[in-house]
């Protein structure tokens, strides 16, 4: 078969990292955490609290990736990490329902300003789906809140493994019944893209220089020559010929 002149890239589907790439997790979790801290730790800076919670993210998943722990969904890890952070800051007065409710902060995140309209543009020509470490219900709740127009919900819970484990990427291509090169990962994180490229996926880096706040030092630029390097998702859609 020859190259489709309307799609010279050969890409058939785009999958997206979600936390940081599609949604602004830091501002959303801070918004949700502030009333909780007002009650239990009014002198604690909310950004410090949120960043401490996020720092537990990768170590918790590594316990699963390493095989030291069976797969559990991210909601479970987030709650365990929250309990650790509460203990770290000496916050002892919260009841269990309050902790459960705060853990749902990750379900109520808002998209970056460009995300929804750009995803609609891409959806007209390509399959689009999340490829997130977030579990299915978490992804569904975020999508419903923000109007994210996914064709499917894919990611860690579907394959029961966490990125950057190679099979998260390779099994996603298999689920979609396409070759790895026909699947493009879109992410604001160079390490995610590097793992995807190692199993043959196409790659797109989108800059999110404030994901970690105003003093971010990581992922400010593309570390490799990814297939696409863009400043926002609209630029990606334009490069792919997706009309506004």
Tab-separated table of C-alpha atoms in Angstrom:
chain	number	residue	atom	x	y	z
A	1	UNK	CA	0.000	0.000	0.000
A	2	UNK	CA	1.262	3.461	-0.802
A	3	UNK	CA	1.423	6.466	1.471
A	4	UNK	CA	-1.887	8.214	2.021
A	5	UNK	CA	-1.293	11.724	0.627
A	6	UNK	CA	-3.745	13.124	3.167
A	7	UNK	CA	-1.770	11.557	6.024
A	8	UNK	CA	1.919	11.253	5.074
A	9	UNK	CA	2.902	10.534	8.685
A	10	UNK	CA	1.144	7.158	8.626
A	11	UNK	CA	-0.063	7.786	12.184
A	12	UNK	CA	-3.543	6.455	12.913
A	13	UNK	CA	-3.944	7.205	16.620
A	14	UNK	CA	-2.678	9.689	19.161
A	15	UNK	CA	-2.522	8.781	22.837
A	16	UNK	CA	-1.849	11.348	25.499
A	17	UNK	CA	-0.156	11.548	28.811
A	18	UNK	CA	-2.749	13.335	30.934
A	19	UNK	CA	-1.289	14.739	34.176
A	20	UNK	CA	0.680	17.796	33.093
A	21	UNK	CA	0.191	17.303	29.366
A	22	UNK	CA	-3.587	17.596	29.017
A	23	UNK	CA	-4.625	18.809	32.487
A	24	UNK	CA	-3.080	21.209	34.983
A	25	UNK	CA	-2.810	18.862	37.961
A	26	UNK	CA	-0.901	21.217	40.273
A	27	UNK	CA	-3.395	24.087	40.224
A	28	UNK	CA	-6.343	21.713	40.452
A	29	UNK	CA	-5.057	19.763	43.421
A	30	UNK	CA	-4.060	23.004	45.163
A	31	UNK	CA	-7.571	24.405	44.678
A	32	UNK	CA	-9.085	21.275	46.212
A	33	UNK	CA	-6.531	21.033	49.040
A	34	UNK	CA	-6.787	24.633	50.239
A	35	UNK	CA	-10.093	24.271	52.171
A	36	UNK	CA	-8.762	21.092	53.790
A	37	UNK	CA	-5.590	22.885	54.887
A	38	UNK	CA	-7.587	25.870	56.109
A	39	UNK	CA	-9.243	23.499	58.572
A	40	UNK	CA	-6.286	21.381	59.586
A	41	UNK	CA	-3.036	23.249	58.831
A	42	UNK	CA	-3.775	26.905	58.083
A	43	UNK	CA	-0.110	27.917	58.204
A	44	UNK	CA	1.025	25.339	55.655
A	45	UNK	CA	1.601	26.587	52.112
A	46	UNK	CA	-0.690	24.705	49.768
A	47	UNK	CA	1.936	24.459	47.032
A	48	UNK	CA	4.355	22.822	49.438
A	49	UNK	CA	1.679	20.316	50.392
A	50	UNK	CA	0.722	19.530	46.786
A	51	UNK	CA	4.334	19.139	45.672
A	52	UNK	CA	5.032	16.789	48.573
A	53	UNK	CA	2.034	14.664	47.584
A	54	UNK	CA	3.195	14.524	43.977
A	55	UNK	CA	6.735	13.524	44.987
A	56	UNK	CA	5.329	10.250	46.316
A	57	UNK	CA	3.856	9.440	42.879
A	58	UNK	CA	6.837	7.849	41.131
A	59	UNK	CA	8.209	5.922	44.143
A	60	UNK	CA	4.782	4.391	44.750
A	61	UNK	CA	4.476	3.245	41.142
A	62	UNK	CA	8.012	1.884	41.181
A	63	UNK	CA	6.929	-0.619	43.830
A	64	UNK	CA	4.537	-2.010	41.225
A	65	UNK	CA	6.874	-1.696	38.240
A	66	UNK	CA	9.620	-3.538	40.112
A	67	UNK	CA	7.330	-6.440	40.955
A	68	UNK	CA	7.636	-5.842	44.680
A	69	UNK	CA	3.907	-5.175	44.760
A	70	UNK	CA	1.005	-6.422	42.617
A	71	UNK	CA	-0.760	-3.879	40.442
A	72	UNK	CA	-3.180	-1.570	42.234
A	73	UNK	CA	-4.922	1.382	40.626
A	74	UNK	CA	-3.582	4.909	41.005
A	75	UNK	CA	-6.468	6.000	43.242
A	76	UNK	CA	-5.175	3.525	45.830
A	77	UNK	CA	-1.604	4.775	45.541
A	78	UNK	CA	-2.719	8.411	45.710
A	79	UNK	CA	-4.598	7.768	48.948
A	80	UNK	CA	-1.702	5.903	50.534
A	81	UNK	CA	0.604	8.724	49.492
A	82	UNK	CA	-1.789	11.290	50.952
A	83	UNK	CA	-1.726	9.530	54.326
A	84	UNK	CA	2.095	9.624	54.224
A	85	UNK	CA	2.102	13.342	53.448
A	86	UNK	CA	-0.399	14.128	56.198
A	87	UNK	CA	1.872	12.322	58.665
A	88	UNK	CA	4.926	14.145	57.297
A	89	UNK	CA	3.338	17.519	58.000
A	90	UNK	CA	1.923	16.399	61.363
A	91	UNK	CA	-1.707	16.695	60.245
A	92	UNK	CA	-3.527	14.260	62.496
A	93	UNK	CA	-7.072	15.569	62.917
A	94	UNK	CA	-8.626	14.659	59.568
A	95	UNK	CA	-11.344	12.005	59.562
A	96	UNK	CA	-11.423	9.199	57.003
A	97	UNK	CA	-14.231	10.704	54.869
A	98	UNK	CA	-12.280	13.970	54.636
A	99	UNK	CA	-9.203	12.091	53.440
A	100	UNK	CA	-11.271	10.170	50.910
A	101	UNK	CA	-12.774	13.397	49.598
A	102	UNK	CA	-9.402	15.106	49.304
A	103	UNK	CA	-8.064	12.114	47.399
A	104	UNK	CA	-10.752	12.773	44.785
A	105	UNK	CA	-9.022	16.087	43.999
A	106	UNK	CA	-7.251	14.214	41.197
A	107	UNK	CA	-10.661	13.491	39.628
A	108	UNK	CA	-11.513	17.207	39.431
A	109	UNK	CA	-8.640	18.609	37.391
A	110	UNK	CA	-9.113	21.133	34.610
A	111	UNK	CA	-7.610	20.960	31.100
A	112	UNK	CA	-4.970	23.391	29.920
A	113	UNK	CA	-6.643	26.178	27.881
A	114	UNK	CA	-5.660	24.729	24.508
A	115	UNK	CA	-6.525	21.104	25.225
A	116	UNK	CA	-10.234	20.629	24.552
A	117	UNK	CA	-10.505	22.490	21.249
A	118	UNK	CA	-7.265	20.972	19.944
A	119	UNK	CA	-8.388	17.459	20.857
A	120	UNK	CA	-11.613	18.012	18.938
A	121	UNK	CA	-9.531	19.014	15.910
A	122	UNK	CA	-7.370	15.895	16.176
A	123	UNK	CA	-10.378	13.637	16.763
A	124	UNK	CA	-11.813	14.450	13.352
A	125	UNK	CA	-8.925	12.637	11.657
A	126	UNK	CA	-7.382	10.350	14.247
A	127	UNK	CA	-8.258	8.040	17.117
A	128	UNK	CA	-7.481	9.861	20.356
A	129	UNK	CA	-7.256	8.423	23.856
A	130	UNK	CA	-5.452	8.955	27.136
A	131	UNK	CA	-2.412	6.797	27.872
A	132	UNK	CA	-2.151	7.681	31.528
A	133	UNK	CA	-1.041	6.061	34.746
A	134	UNK	CA	-4.419	7.179	36.067
A	135	UNK	CA	-7.064	4.481	36.439
A	136	UNK	CA	-10.139	4.253	34.235
A	137	UNK	CA	-12.618	5.927	36.588
A	138	UNK	CA	-10.137	8.724	37.235
A	139	UNK	CA	-9.754	9.344	33.498
A	140	UNK	CA	-13.517	9.212	32.939
A	141	UNK	CA	-14.202	11.740	35.695
A	142	UNK	CA	-11.555	14.141	34.378
A	143	UNK	CA	-12.937	13.798	30.854
A	144	UNK	CA	-16.513	14.451	31.933
A	145	UNK	CA	-15.509	17.472	33.998
A	146	UNK	CA	-13.382	19.047	31.298
A	147	UNK	CA	-15.156	17.897	28.148
A	148	UNK	CA	-12.245	15.825	26.853
A	149	UNK	CA	-13.536	14.044	23.728
A	150	UNK	CA	-11.691	10.713	23.998
A	151	UNK	CA	-12.575	7.844	21.658
A	152	UNK	CA	-11.475	5.322	24.299
A	153	UNK	CA	-9.876	5.245	27.738
A	154	UNK	CA	-6.527	3.447	27.677
A	155	UNK	CA	-3.530	3.340	29.967
A	156	UNK	CA	-2.182	1.679	33.065
A	157	UNK	CA	-5.309	-0.003	34.369
A	158	UNK	CA	-6.092	-1.506	30.967
A	159	UNK	CA	-2.723	-3.308	30.771
A	160	UNK	CA	-2.208	-3.454	34.562
A	161	UNK	CA	1.217	-1.863	34.444
A	162	UNK	CA	2.614	1.634	34.942
A	163	UNK	CA	4.548	3.759	32.490
A	164	UNK	CA	7.331	3.720	31.535
A	165	UNK	CA	7.085	-0.086	31.492
A	166	UNK	CA	7.454	-1.026	27.801
A	167	UNK	CA	4.295	-3.100	27.618
A	168	UNK	CA	2.093	-0.101	28.459
A	169	UNK	CA	3.007	1.304	25.054
A	170	UNK	CA	3.289	-1.909	23.031
A	171	UNK	CA	0.050	-3.444	24.335
A	172	UNK	CA	-1.804	-0.189	23.671
A	173	UNK	CA	-0.839	-0.411	19.998
A	174	UNK	CA	-2.005	-4.026	19.976
A	175	UNK	CA	-5.328	-3.073	21.599
A	176	UNK	CA	-5.880	-0.522	18.837
A	177	UNK	CA	-4.871	-3.115	16.190
A	178	UNK	CA	-2.185	-0.881	14.701
A	179	UNK	CA	1.572	-1.048	14.343
A	180	UNK	CA	3.603	0.767	17.004
A	181	UNK	CA	4.816	3.374	14.495
A	182	UNK	CA	1.171	4.160	13.688
A	183	UNK	CA	0.590	5.162	17.315
A	184	UNK	CA	1.925	8.506	18.551
A	185	UNK	CA	2.384	9.343	22.219
A	186	UNK	CA	1.893	13.008	23.084
A	187	UNK	CA	3.560	14.022	26.335
A	188	UNK	CA	5.191	16.921	28.132
A	189	UNK	CA	7.763	14.548	29.633
A	190	UNK	CA	10.895	13.451	27.815
A	191	UNK	CA	11.259	10.205	29.777
A	192	UNK	CA	7.743	9.092	28.784
A	193	UNK	CA	8.502	9.750	25.127
A	194	UNK	CA	11.857	7.977	25.316
A	195	UNK	CA	10.192	4.847	26.678
A	196	UNK	CA	7.558	4.976	23.935
A	197	UNK	CA	10.177	5.433	21.209
A	198	UNK	CA	12.116	2.396	22.442
A	199	UNK	CA	9.174	0.166	21.532
A	200	UNK	CA	8.635	1.856	18.179
A	201	UNK	CA	5.946	4.476	18.827
A	202	UNK	CA	5.944	7.857	17.162
A	203	UNK	CA	6.427	10.759	19.571
A	204	UNK	CA	5.228	14.321	20.134
A	205	UNK	CA	6.615	16.640	22.799
A	206	UNK	CA	4.395	19.496	23.990
A	207	UNK	CA	5.938	22.144	26.208
A	208	UNK	CA	4.234	22.709	29.561
A	209	UNK	CA	6.786	24.949	31.291
A	210	UNK	CA	4.599	25.668	34.331
A	211	UNK	CA	3.372	22.139	35.074
A	212	UNK	CA	5.419	22.111	38.291
A	213	UNK	CA	4.894	25.785	39.056
A	214	UNK	CA	6.766	28.979	38.215
A	215	UNK	CA	10.184	27.585	39.130
A	216	UNK	CA	10.039	24.423	37.030
A	217	UNK	CA	13.444	23.113	35.930
A	218	UNK	CA	12.541	19.865	34.136
A	219	UNK	CA	11.117	19.210	30.656
A	220	UNK	CA	11.473	22.809	29.571
A	221	UNK	CA	12.640	21.645	26.150
A	222	UNK	CA	12.779	18.564	23.975
A	223	UNK	CA	15.764	16.436	24.936
A	224	UNK	CA	15.680	14.467	21.688
A	225	UNK	CA	14.546	14.965	18.111
A	226	UNK	CA	10.991	13.796	18.668
A	227	UNK	CA	8.718	13.438	15.635
A	228	UNK	CA	6.845	16.577	16.693
A	229	UNK	CA	7.879	19.352	19.080
A	230	UNK	CA	5.164	21.924	19.771
A	231	UNK	CA	4.268	24.706	22.182
A	232	UNK	CA	0.654	23.571	22.548
A	233	UNK	CA	-1.800	21.039	21.177
A	234	UNK	CA	-3.208	23.448	18.601
A	235	UNK	CA	0.230	23.626	17.000
A	236	UNK	CA	0.266	19.820	16.815
A	237	UNK	CA	-3.162	19.756	15.192
A	238	UNK	CA	-2.094	22.400	12.671
A	239	UNK	CA	1.051	20.480	11.733
A	240	UNK	CA	-1.132	17.423	11.092
A	241	UNK	CA	-3.493	19.367	8.830
A	242	UNK	CA	-6.463	19.307	11.218
A	243	UNK	CA	-8.809	22.175	10.478
A	244	UNK	CA	-10.029	24.535	13.177
